[in-house]
Every structure is written in structure tokens, then in C-alpha cells.
Amino acid sequence: MNNPLLQAKNIIKTYNEDKIRTNVLKGVNIDIYSNELTAIVGKSGSGKSTLLHILGTLDKADSGEIIYKGEELLKLSDKKKAAFRNIHLGFVYQFHHLLSDFSALENVMMPMLIAGINKNDAKQRALELLEKVALSEKADSRPSELSGGQRQRVAIARALANNPELILADEPTGNLDEKNAQMVFSLFEKLVKEDKIAVVIVTHDNSLSEKCDRVYTMKDGIIHE
Ligand SMILES: Nc1ncnc2c1ncn2[C@@H]1O[C@H](COP(=O)(O)OP(=O)(O)OP(=O)(O)O)[C@@H](O)[C@H]1O
Ligand SMILES: [Mg+2]
């Protein structure tokens, strides 16, 4: 079997708020493979989002290791972590977080412009990505002019902007009806199969998680495959 793209080892995370300690992750181990669609499931409050943020270096663990292609990420400086995220990762959330004053096309161009790609190249690639998510005809529409499923597909196109190797998606279909949820899920399946991108999806929807290649369940601070 091939090596994991990303490995989390013995991740421990505790929140301290108002003198209340919440032991959210009590030694979590997880392996993420390229060419696989991985699901993380579990009850509300079980720590799925916390884990996803730690995997994506957006949040710090108290202890443990995150190893990406053999490199230990938690030791990197904040600046290096930000560069790592920009180069390797794409994030998709339950709420699309698109910029309301910009068109679909401009939203998809944004991460490329931030990464220093020139405007013409960014536009060309953004058009290709919108075509990939079947939204070419909505390139000039603002988020408010799109349906929930369409917005989520723009958010996925944006997550793909810098050619990530790994997409971390936190309940990307949580806000969608069944038909749109299925459409967004199929898109993730396609990214895994055709583009060899690793996708991790947190979901409450069993009909989706059972179609994933690997399913992890969070319970009582521990994860089970
Ligand atoms: N910033 C924070 N400060 C204190 N406690 C937090 C913080 N973020 C999360 N928690 C707590 O950690 C636990 C796990 O939260 P998390 O958001 O990871 O759960 P989840 O599995 O994603 O839940 P949901 O399915 O509802 O999204 C919860 O008990 C939550 O209250
Ligand atoms: Mg959550």
C-alpha cells in the first residue's frame, strides 16, 4: 500500500474556557491517502471541526504530530504554515464564505492573485475551474444571484485555484438539499478519481459517508476507522 499523504499521530487538544476544561481530542490518529475520499463522521461536538482545523494547520494541537509527505508540520513557523496551506491545501466550509461584492469568476481568481499569479493567467484558470464545476455561464454572477448548490460549487472551484493536493471540507453539503448535496459530493468523487486529489469531508449524511473510500468516526475524543 502507498504511504499516506498526511498522517496525524496522537493529536491531543484541550480547550480551557471559563475554568472549564474540554478534552476534545485525546490522542487521535488518522491517515489520509491520495486518490481517496475520506469521511470523518461523529456527533455534534465530538471534535470533527477541531480535528480538521488541526490537520489543515489552522489550529494548534497541544501535542502530537502532523506529517505531510514526511515533513512534520506542527514545528513550522506560522509563516511557513501559511505558505504550506496556500500551496498544498484547499478548504471548503458549510457556508461558502464567498465575497459578496465580487463575481463568481473574481472569487475563484482571488487566491491566485494573492499567490502572485498575473491577472490574465488567473482569469484563464478561473474560467477553466468554473467549467469544471459546470458553472461557466455563471462566471459574472454575484454569490447572491446563485443557488446554494451553485455557491458551494464556486467555493470548490476557489479551493482548487492553486492546484491543491488535499482538500479539507467541513460539512460542505450541510446546507444543501439532497439533490445539490449529491451534485457537490459527485464533484469531490471526480476530483479524487480524475485529478488524484485527496479529499477529506466531514459530514452528518450517512448516505454520503458510506460512499467514501475510508470512514473515520469521532467518539469520546478518539477516532476509529
Ligand atoms: N474555540 C473554542 N473554545 C472552547 N471550546 C471549543 C472551541 N471550539 C470548539 N470547542 C468545543 O470543542 C468541542 C468540539 O467542537 P467541534 O466544533 O470540533 O465539534 P464538531 O464535531 O465539529 O461539531 P458539529 O458537528 O456540531 O460541527 C465542543 O464541545 C465545543 O464546544
Ligand atoms: Mg463542526
PDB file of C-alpha atoms and ligand atoms in Angstrom:
ATOM      1  CA  MET A   1       0.000   0.000   0.000  1.00  0.00           C
ATOM      2  CA  ASN A   2       1.193   3.530  -0.739  1.00  0.00           C
ATOM      3  CA  ASN A   3       2.269   5.921   2.005  1.00  0.00           C
ATOM      4  CA  PRO A   4      -0.261   8.324   3.475  1.00  0.00           C
ATOM      5  CA  LEU A   5      -0.193  11.866   2.106  1.00  0.00           C
ATOM      6  CA  LEU A   6      -0.934  13.172   5.567  1.00  0.00           C
ATOM      7  CA  GLN A   7      -0.679  11.459   8.918  1.00  0.00           C
ATOM      8  CA  ALA A   8      -1.845  12.717  12.272  1.00  0.00           C
ATOM      9  CA  LYS A   9      -0.256  10.972  15.249  1.00  0.00           C
ATOM     10  CA  ASN A  10      -1.547  11.080  18.791  1.00  0.00           C
ATOM     11  CA  ILE A  11      -3.178  14.506  18.486  1.00  0.00           C
ATOM     12  CA  ILE A  12      -4.268  15.931  21.814  1.00  0.00           C
ATOM     13  CA  LYS A  13      -6.356  19.084  22.059  1.00  0.00           C
ATOM     14  CA  THR A  14      -7.955  20.618  25.136  1.00  0.00           C
ATOM     15  CA  TYR A  15      -9.953  23.832  25.306  1.00  0.00           C
ATOM     16  CA  ASN A  16      -9.892  25.831  28.532  1.00  0.00           C
ATOM     17  CA  GLU A  17     -12.698  28.314  28.780  1.00  0.00           C
ATOM     18  CA  ASP A  18     -14.117  29.879  31.963  1.00  0.00           C
ATOM     19  CA  LYS A  19     -12.166  27.358  34.015  1.00  0.00           C
ATOM     20  CA  ILE A  20     -13.915  24.546  32.165  1.00  0.00           C
ATOM     21  CA  ARG A  21     -11.623  22.044  30.518  1.00  0.00           C
ATOM     22  CA  THR A  22     -12.880  20.252  27.434  1.00  0.00           C
ATOM     23  CA  ASN A  23     -10.713  17.373  26.315  1.00  0.00           C
ATOM     24  CA  VAL A  24     -11.761  17.317  22.698  1.00  0.00           C
ATOM     25  CA  LEU A  25      -9.072  15.157  21.106  1.00  0.00           C
ATOM     26  CA  LYS A  26      -7.488  12.577  23.398  1.00  0.00           C
ATOM     27  CA  GLY A  27      -4.903  11.034  21.102  1.00  0.00           C
ATOM     28  CA  VAL A  28      -6.249  10.952  17.587  1.00  0.00           C
ATOM     29  CA  ASN A  29      -4.510   9.017  14.812  1.00  0.00           C
ATOM     30  CA  ILE A  30      -5.594   9.381  11.216  1.00  0.00           C
ATOM     31  CA  ASP A  31      -4.069   8.579   7.820  1.00  0.00           C
ATOM     32  CA  ILE A  32      -5.100  10.434   4.682  1.00  0.00           C
ATOM     33  CA  TYR A  33      -4.250   8.898   1.321  1.00  0.00           C
ATOM     34  CA  SER A  34      -4.057  10.475  -2.102  1.00  0.00           C
ATOM     35  CA  ASN A  35      -6.690   9.114  -4.512  1.00  0.00           C
ATOM     36  CA  GLU A  36      -9.051   8.561  -1.603  1.00  0.00           C
ATOM     37  CA  LEU A  37     -12.198  10.251  -0.444  1.00  0.00           C
ATOM     38  CA  THR A  38     -12.041  10.111   3.354  1.00  0.00           C
ATOM     39  CA  ALA A  39     -15.053  10.828   5.554  1.00  0.00           C
ATOM     40  CA  ILE A  40     -14.978  11.986   9.169  1.00  0.00           C
ATOM     41  CA  VAL A  41     -18.277  11.407  10.960  1.00  0.00           C
ATOM     42  CA  GLY A  42     -19.441  11.744  14.557  1.00  0.00           C
ATOM     43  CA  LYS A  43     -21.954  13.513  16.764  1.00  0.00           C
ATOM     44  CA  SER A  44     -22.160  17.276  17.060  1.00  0.00           C
ATOM     45  CA  GLY A  45     -19.429  18.472  19.427  1.00  0.00           C
ATOM     46  CA  SER A  46     -17.312  15.354  19.011  1.00  0.00           C
ATOM     47  CA  GLY A  47     -14.381  17.369  17.654  1.00  0.00           C
ATOM     48  CA  LYS A  48     -14.591  16.914  13.887  1.00  0.00           C
ATOM     49  CA  SER A  49     -14.054  20.579  13.008  1.00  0.00           C
ATOM     50  CA  THR A  50     -11.317  20.885  15.622  1.00  0.00           C
ATOM     51  CA  LEU A  51      -9.504  17.939  14.054  1.00  0.00           C
ATOM     52  CA  LEU A  52      -9.939  19.287  10.521  1.00  0.00           C
ATOM     53  CA  HIS A  53      -8.523  22.667  11.556  1.00  0.00           C
ATOM     54  CA  ILE A  54      -5.524  20.969  13.147  1.00  0.00           C
ATOM     55  CA  LEU A  55      -4.968  18.781  10.054  1.00  0.00           C
ATOM     56  CA  GLY A  56      -5.019  21.954   7.963  1.00  0.00           C
ATOM     57  CA  THR A  57      -2.619  23.794  10.330  1.00  0.00           C
ATOM     58  CA  LEU A  58      -5.277  26.430  11.015  1.00  0.00           C
ATOM     59  CA  ASP A  59      -5.344  25.470  14.691  1.00  0.00           C
ATOM     60  CA  LYS A  60      -2.631  24.231  17.045  1.00  0.00           C
ATOM     61  CA  ALA A  61      -2.717  20.900  18.834  1.00  0.00           C
ATOM     62  CA  ASP A  62      -1.456  20.646  22.425  1.00  0.00           C
ATOM     63  CA  SER A  63       0.715  17.749  21.330  1.00  0.00           C
ATOM     64  CA  GLY A  64       1.071  15.213  18.565  1.00  0.00           C
ATOM     65  CA  GLU A  65       2.423  15.237  15.056  1.00  0.00           C
ATOM     66  CA  ILE A  66       1.063  16.148  11.650  1.00  0.00           C
ATOM     67  CA  ILE A  67       3.229  14.633   8.960  1.00  0.00           C
ATOM     68  CA  TYR A  68       2.751  15.692   5.361  1.00  0.00           C
ATOM     69  CA  LYS A  69       4.837  13.747   2.863  1.00  0.00           C
ATOM     70  CA  GLY A  70       7.332  13.019   5.602  1.00  0.00           C
ATOM     71  CA  GLU A  71       7.517  16.610   6.858  1.00  0.00           C
ATOM     72  CA  GLU A  72       6.442  17.492  10.385  1.00  0.00           C
ATOM     73  CA  LEU A  73       4.096  20.480  10.088  1.00  0.00           C
ATOM     74  CA  LEU A  74       3.430  21.497  13.675  1.00  0.00           C
ATOM     75  CA  LYS A  75       7.059  22.543  14.071  1.00  0.00           C
ATOM     76  CA  LEU A  76       6.873  25.043  11.208  1.00  0.00           C
ATOM     77  CA  SER A  77       6.653  28.783  11.876  1.00  0.00           C
ATOM     78  CA  ASP A  78       3.266  30.440  11.324  1.00  0.00           C
ATOM     79  CA  LYS A  79       4.593  31.983   8.139  1.00  0.00           C
ATOM     80  CA  LYS A  80       5.726  28.620   6.760  1.00  0.00           C
ATOM     81  CA  LYS A  81       2.392  27.069   7.740  1.00  0.00           C
ATOM     82  CA  ALA A  82       0.548  29.778   5.820  1.00  0.00           C
ATOM     83  CA  ALA A  83       2.750  29.146   2.781  1.00  0.00           C
ATOM     84  CA  PHE A  84       2.148  25.404   3.126  1.00  0.00           C
ATOM     85  CA  ARG A  85      -1.636  25.933   3.194  1.00  0.00           C
ATOM     86  CA  ASN A  86      -1.514  28.197   0.194  1.00  0.00           C
ATOM     87  CA  ILE A  87       0.494  25.727  -1.890  1.00  0.00           C
ATOM     88  CA  HIS A  88      -0.949  22.366  -0.858  1.00  0.00           C
ATOM     89  CA  LEU A  89      -4.395  22.768   0.664  1.00  0.00           C
ATOM     90  CA  GLY A  90      -7.875  23.811  -0.339  1.00  0.00           C
ATOM     91  CA  PHE A  91     -10.621  24.458   2.221  1.00  0.00           C
ATOM     92  CA  VAL A  92     -14.383  24.214   1.759  1.00  0.00           C
ATOM     93  CA  TYR A  93     -16.856  25.069   4.529  1.00  0.00           C
ATOM     94  CA  GLN A  94     -20.553  24.601   5.243  1.00  0.00           C
ATOM     95  CA  PHE A  95     -21.150  28.259   4.485  1.00  0.00           C
ATOM     96  CA  HIS A  96     -19.464  29.168   1.247  1.00  0.00           C
ATOM     97  CA  HIS A  97     -17.617  32.301   2.552  1.00  0.00           C
ATOM     98  CA  LEU A  98     -17.605  33.810  -0.923  1.00  0.00           C
ATOM     99  CA  LEU A  99     -17.028  37.558  -1.130  1.00  0.00           C
ATOM    100  CA  SER A 100     -20.425  39.073  -1.838  1.00  0.00           C
ATOM    101  CA  ASP A 101     -19.166  42.117  -3.765  1.00  0.00           C
ATOM    102  CA  PHE A 102     -17.305  40.003  -6.299  1.00  0.00           C
ATOM    103  CA  SER A 103     -18.458  37.796  -9.159  1.00  0.00           C
ATOM    104  CA  ALA A 104     -18.036  34.021  -9.172  1.00  0.00           C
ATOM    105  CA  LEU A 105     -15.088  34.460 -11.526  1.00  0.00           C
ATOM    106  CA  GLU A 106     -13.408  37.052  -9.293  1.00  0.00           C
ATOM    107  CA  ASN A 107     -13.941  34.882  -6.221  1.00  0.00           C
ATOM    108  CA  VAL A 108     -12.168  31.984  -7.927  1.00  0.00           C
ATOM    109  CA  MET A 109      -9.370  34.296  -9.136  1.00  0.00           C
ATOM    110  CA  MET A 110      -8.744  35.695  -5.651  1.00  0.00           C
ATOM    111  CA  PRO A 111      -6.401  33.023  -4.202  1.00  0.00           C
ATOM    112  CA  MET A 112      -4.369  33.100  -7.414  1.00  0.00           C
ATOM    113  CA  LEU A 113      -3.982  36.872  -7.288  1.00  0.00           C
ATOM    114  CA  ILE A 114      -2.952  36.578  -3.637  1.00  0.00           C
ATOM    115  CA  ALA A 115      -0.376  33.962  -4.687  1.00  0.00           C
ATOM    116  CA  GLY A 116       1.047  36.454  -7.188  1.00  0.00           C
ATOM    117  CA  ILE A 117      -0.265  34.945 -10.436  1.00  0.00           C
ATOM    118  CA  ASN A 118      -0.849  37.593 -13.095  1.00  0.00           C
ATOM    119  CA  LYS A 119      -4.405  38.670 -13.805  1.00  0.00           C
ATOM    120  CA  ASN A 120      -4.749  37.169 -17.280  1.00  0.00           C
ATOM    121  CA  ASP A 121      -3.474  33.749 -16.235  1.00  0.00           C
ATOM    122  CA  ALA A 122      -5.646  33.825 -13.115  1.00  0.00           C
ATOM    123  CA  LYS A 123      -8.701  34.662 -15.211  1.00  0.00           C
ATOM    124  CA  GLN A 124      -7.963  31.884 -17.690  1.00  0.00           C
ATOM    125  CA  ARG A 125      -7.556  29.287 -14.952  1.00  0.00           C
ATOM    126  CA  ALA A 126     -10.618  30.555 -13.048  1.00  0.00           C
ATOM    127  CA  LEU A 127     -12.704  30.118 -16.228  1.00  0.00           C
ATOM    128  CA  GLU A 128     -11.411  26.565 -16.583  1.00  0.00           C
ATOM    129  CA  LEU A 129     -12.252  25.820 -12.957  1.00  0.00           C
ATOM    130  CA  LEU A 130     -15.766  27.214 -13.343  1.00  0.00           C
ATOM    131  CA  GLU A 131     -16.168  24.960 -16.352  1.00  0.00           C
ATOM    132  CA  LYS A 132     -15.010  22.032 -14.224  1.00  0.00           C
ATOM    133  CA  VAL A 133     -17.783  22.698 -11.700  1.00  0.00           C
ATOM    134  CA  ALA A 134     -20.270  23.246 -14.569  1.00  0.00           C
ATOM    135  CA  LEU A 135     -20.799  26.937 -13.878  1.00  0.00           C
ATOM    136  CA  SER A 136     -19.240  28.651 -16.873  1.00  0.00           C
ATOM    137  CA  GLU A 137     -22.449  30.503 -17.589  1.00  0.00           C
ATOM    138  CA  LYS A 138     -22.491  31.982 -14.058  1.00  0.00           C
ATOM    139  CA  ALA A 139     -18.983  33.474 -14.182  1.00  0.00           C
ATOM    140  CA  ASP A 140     -20.274  37.040 -13.915  1.00  0.00           C
ATOM    141  CA  SER A 141     -22.928  36.351 -11.269  1.00  0.00           C
ATOM    142  CA  ARG A 142     -22.540  37.530  -7.694  1.00  0.00           C
ATOM    143  CA  PRO A 143     -22.993  34.965  -4.888  1.00  0.00           C
ATOM    144  CA  SER A 144     -26.427  36.454  -4.083  1.00  0.00           C
ATOM    145  CA  GLU A 145     -27.537  35.564  -7.622  1.00  0.00           C
ATOM    146  CA  LEU A 146     -26.586  31.887  -7.236  1.00  0.00           C
ATOM    147  CA  SER A 147     -28.366  28.940  -5.627  1.00  0.00           C
ATOM    148  CA  GLY A 148     -26.884  27.289  -2.535  1.00  0.00           C
ATOM    149  CA  GLY A 149     -25.508  24.398  -4.564  1.00  0.00           C
ATOM    150  CA  GLN A 150     -24.026  26.749  -7.154  1.00  0.00           C
ATOM    151  CA  ARG A 151     -22.330  28.835  -4.446  1.00  0.00           C
ATOM    152  CA  GLN A 152     -20.818  25.712  -2.970  1.00  0.00           C
ATOM    153  CA  ARG A 153     -19.512  24.697  -6.396  1.00  0.00           C
ATOM    154  CA  VAL A 154     -17.907  28.140  -6.794  1.00  0.00           C
ATOM    155  CA  ALA A 155     -16.340  27.646  -3.347  1.00  0.00           C
ATOM    156  CA  ILE A 156     -14.920  24.316  -4.561  1.00  0.00           C
ATOM    157  CA  ALA A 157     -13.566  25.951  -7.723  1.00  0.00           C
ATOM    158  CA  ARG A 158     -11.933  28.559  -5.494  1.00  0.00           C
ATOM    159  CA  ALA A 159     -10.448  25.831  -3.266  1.00  0.00           C
ATOM    160  CA  LEU A 160      -8.918  24.315  -6.430  1.00  0.00           C
ATOM    161  CA  ALA A 161      -7.371  27.592  -7.573  1.00  0.00           C
ATOM    162  CA  ASN A 162      -3.806  26.882  -6.519  1.00  0.00           C
ATOM    163  CA  ASN A 163      -3.854  23.208  -7.525  1.00  0.00           C
ATOM    164  CA  PRO A 164      -4.039  21.659  -4.044  1.00  0.00           C
ATOM    165  CA  GLU A 165      -3.067  18.072  -3.295  1.00  0.00           C
ATOM    166  CA  LEU A 166      -5.527  17.914  -0.422  1.00  0.00           C
ATOM    167  CA  ILE A 167      -8.982  19.385   0.083  1.00  0.00           C
ATOM    168  CA  LEU A 168     -10.411  19.645   3.585  1.00  0.00           C
ATOM    169  CA  ALA A 169     -14.175  20.131   3.543  1.00  0.00           C
ATOM    170  CA  ASP A 170     -16.182  20.766   6.733  1.00  0.00           C
ATOM    171  CA  GLU A 171     -19.816  19.787   6.107  1.00  0.00           C
ATOM    172  CA  PRO A 172     -19.737  21.114   2.546  1.00  0.00           C
ATOM    173  CA  THR A 173     -23.215  19.724   1.900  1.00  0.00           C
ATOM    174  CA  GLY A 174     -24.684  20.549   5.319  1.00  0.00           C
ATOM    175  CA  ASN A 175     -26.652  23.460   3.940  1.00  0.00           C
ATOM    176  CA  LEU A 176     -27.903  21.822   0.758  1.00  0.00           C
ATOM    177  CA  ASP A 177     -30.935  19.801  -0.253  1.00  0.00           C
ATOM    178  CA  GLU A 178     -30.421  16.176  -1.259  1.00  0.00           C
ATOM    179  CA  LYS A 179     -30.041  16.823  -4.965  1.00  0.00           C
ATOM    180  CA  ASN A 180     -27.465  19.588  -4.558  1.00  0.00           C
ATOM    181  CA  ALA A 181     -25.654  17.650  -1.840  1.00  0.00           C
ATOM    182  CA  GLN A 182     -25.299  14.747  -4.264  1.00  0.00           C
ATOM    183  CA  MET A 183     -24.040  17.041  -7.015  1.00  0.00           C
ATOM    184  CA  VAL A 184     -21.370  18.541  -4.758  1.00  0.00           C
ATOM    185  CA  PHE A 185     -20.405  15.086  -3.485  1.00  0.00           C
ATOM    186  CA  SER A 186     -20.057  13.763  -7.053  1.00  0.00           C
ATOM    187  CA  LEU A 187     -17.739  16.642  -7.784  1.00  0.00           C
ATOM    188  CA  PHE A 188     -15.491  15.580  -4.894  1.00  0.00           C
ATOM    189  CA  GLU A 189     -15.575  11.987  -6.177  1.00  0.00           C
ATOM    190  CA  LYS A 190     -14.469  13.246  -9.567  1.00  0.00           C
ATOM    191  CA  LEU A 191     -11.601  15.290  -8.101  1.00  0.00           C
ATOM    192  CA  VAL A 192     -10.328  12.190  -6.323  1.00  0.00           C
ATOM    193  CA  LYS A 193     -10.674   9.861  -9.330  1.00  0.00           C
ATOM    194  CA  GLU A 194      -9.622  12.116 -12.177  1.00  0.00           C
ATOM    195  CA  ASP A 195      -7.289  14.630 -10.562  1.00  0.00           C
ATOM    196  CA  LYS A 196      -5.813  12.388  -7.838  1.00  0.00           C
ATOM    197  CA  ILE A 197      -6.602  14.942  -5.155  1.00  0.00           C
ATOM    198  CA  ALA A 198      -7.082  13.664  -1.610  1.00  0.00           C
ATOM    199  CA  VAL A 199     -10.400  14.869  -0.216  1.00  0.00           C
ATOM    200  CA  VAL A 200     -11.429  14.780   3.442  1.00  0.00           C
ATOM    201  CA  ILE A 201     -15.065  15.512   4.080  1.00  0.00           C
ATOM    202  CA  VAL A 202     -16.757  15.984   7.448  1.00  0.00           C
ATOM    203  CA  THR A 203     -20.396  15.005   7.086  1.00  0.00           C
ATOM    204  CA  HIS A 204     -23.508  14.071   9.054  1.00  0.00           C
ATOM    205  CA  ASP A 205     -25.002  12.441   5.980  1.00  0.00           C
ATOM    206  CA  ASN A 206     -24.636   8.651   6.150  1.00  0.00           C
ATOM    207  CA  SER A 207     -25.778   8.221   2.560  1.00  0.00           C
ATOM    208  CA  LEU A 208     -22.655  10.197   1.548  1.00  0.00           C
ATOM    209  CA  SER A 209     -20.116   8.820   4.044  1.00  0.00           C
ATOM    210  CA  GLU A 210     -20.936   5.252   3.062  1.00  0.00           C
ATOM    211  CA  LYS A 211     -19.814   6.039  -0.482  1.00  0.00           C
ATOM    212  CA  CYS A 212     -16.381   7.217   0.717  1.00  0.00           C
ATOM    213  CA  ASP A 213     -13.232   5.094   0.442  1.00  0.00           C
ATOM    214  CA  ARG A 214     -12.449   5.362   4.154  1.00  0.00           C
ATOM    215  CA  VAL A 215     -14.610   6.427   7.070  1.00  0.00           C
ATOM    216  CA  TYR A 216     -13.369   7.644  10.446  1.00  0.00           C
ATOM    217  CA  THR A 217     -15.740   8.062  13.373  1.00  0.00           C
ATOM    218  CA  MET A 218     -15.008  10.540  16.186  1.00  0.00           C
ATOM    219  CA  LYS A 219     -16.275   9.459  19.585  1.00  0.00           C
ATOM    220  CA  ASP A 220     -15.247  10.446  23.115  1.00  0.00           C
ATOM    221  CA  GLY A 221     -12.087  12.133  21.878  1.00  0.00           C
ATOM    222  CA  ILE A 222     -10.854   9.087  19.987  1.00  0.00           C
ATOM    223  CA  ILE A 223     -11.188   8.254  16.300  1.00  0.00           C
ATOM    224  CA  HIS A 224     -11.984   4.825  14.891  1.00  0.00           C
ATOM    225  CA  GLU A 225     -11.646   3.748  11.282  1.00  0.00           C
TER     226      GLU A 225
HETATM  227  N1  LIG B   1     -12.650  27.875  20.476  1.00  0.00           N
HETATM  228  C1  LIG B   1     -13.204  27.036  21.360  1.00  0.00           C
HETATM  229  N2  LIG B   1     -13.146  27.277  22.681  1.00  0.00           N
HETATM  230  C2  LIG B   1     -13.669  26.421  23.580  1.00  0.00           C
HETATM  231  N3  LIG B   1     -14.285  25.273  23.246  1.00  0.00           N
HETATM  232  C3  LIG B   1     -14.384  24.961  21.937  1.00  0.00           C
HETATM  233  C4  LIG B   1     -13.853  25.821  20.926  1.00  0.00           C
HETATM  234  N4  LIG B   1     -14.098  25.264  19.716  1.00  0.00           N
HETATM  235  C5  LIG B   1     -14.749  24.119  19.962  1.00  0.00           C
HETATM  236  N5  LIG B   1     -14.929  23.922  21.301  1.00  0.00           N
HETATM  237  C6  LIG B   1     -15.564  22.759  21.926  1.00  0.00           C
HETATM  238  O1  LIG B   1     -14.916  21.596  21.467  1.00  0.00           O
HETATM  239  C7  LIG B   1     -15.835  20.553  21.205  1.00  0.00           C
HETATM  240  C8  LIG B   1     -15.703  20.085  19.767  1.00  0.00           C
HETATM  241  O2  LIG B   1     -16.119  21.109  18.883  1.00  0.00           O
HETATM  242  P1  LIG B   1     -16.093  20.919  17.300  1.00  0.00           P
HETATM  243  O3  LIG B   1     -16.525  22.190  16.694  1.00  0.00           O
HETATM  244  O4  LIG B   1     -14.767  20.397  16.902  1.00  0.00           O
HETATM  245  O5  LIG B   1     -17.191  19.775  17.109  1.00  0.00           O
HETATM  246  P2  LIG B   1     -17.851  19.169  15.770  1.00  0.00           P
HETATM  247  O6  LIG B   1     -17.703  17.684  15.860  1.00  0.00           O
HETATM  248  O7  LIG B   1     -17.281  19.853  14.590  1.00  0.00           O
HETATM  249  O8  LIG B   1     -19.384  19.546  15.955  1.00  0.00           O
HETATM  250  P3  LIG B   1     -20.500  19.901  14.842  1.00  0.00           P
HETATM  251  O9  LIG B   1     -20.903  18.597  14.225  1.00  0.00           O
HETATM  252  O10 LIG B   1     -21.608  20.493  15.641  1.00  0.00           O
HETATM  253  O11 LIG B   1     -19.900  20.867  13.866  1.00  0.00           O
HETATM  254  C9  LIG B   1     -17.211  21.108  21.577  1.00  0.00           C
HETATM  255  O12 LIG B   1     -17.518  20.690  22.889  1.00  0.00           O
HETATM  256  C10 LIG B   1     -17.013  22.599  21.511  1.00  0.00           C
HETATM  257  O13 LIG B   1     -17.876  23.247  22.415  1.00  0.00           O
HETATM  258 MG    MG B   2     -18.095  21.118  13.123  1.00  0.00          MG
END
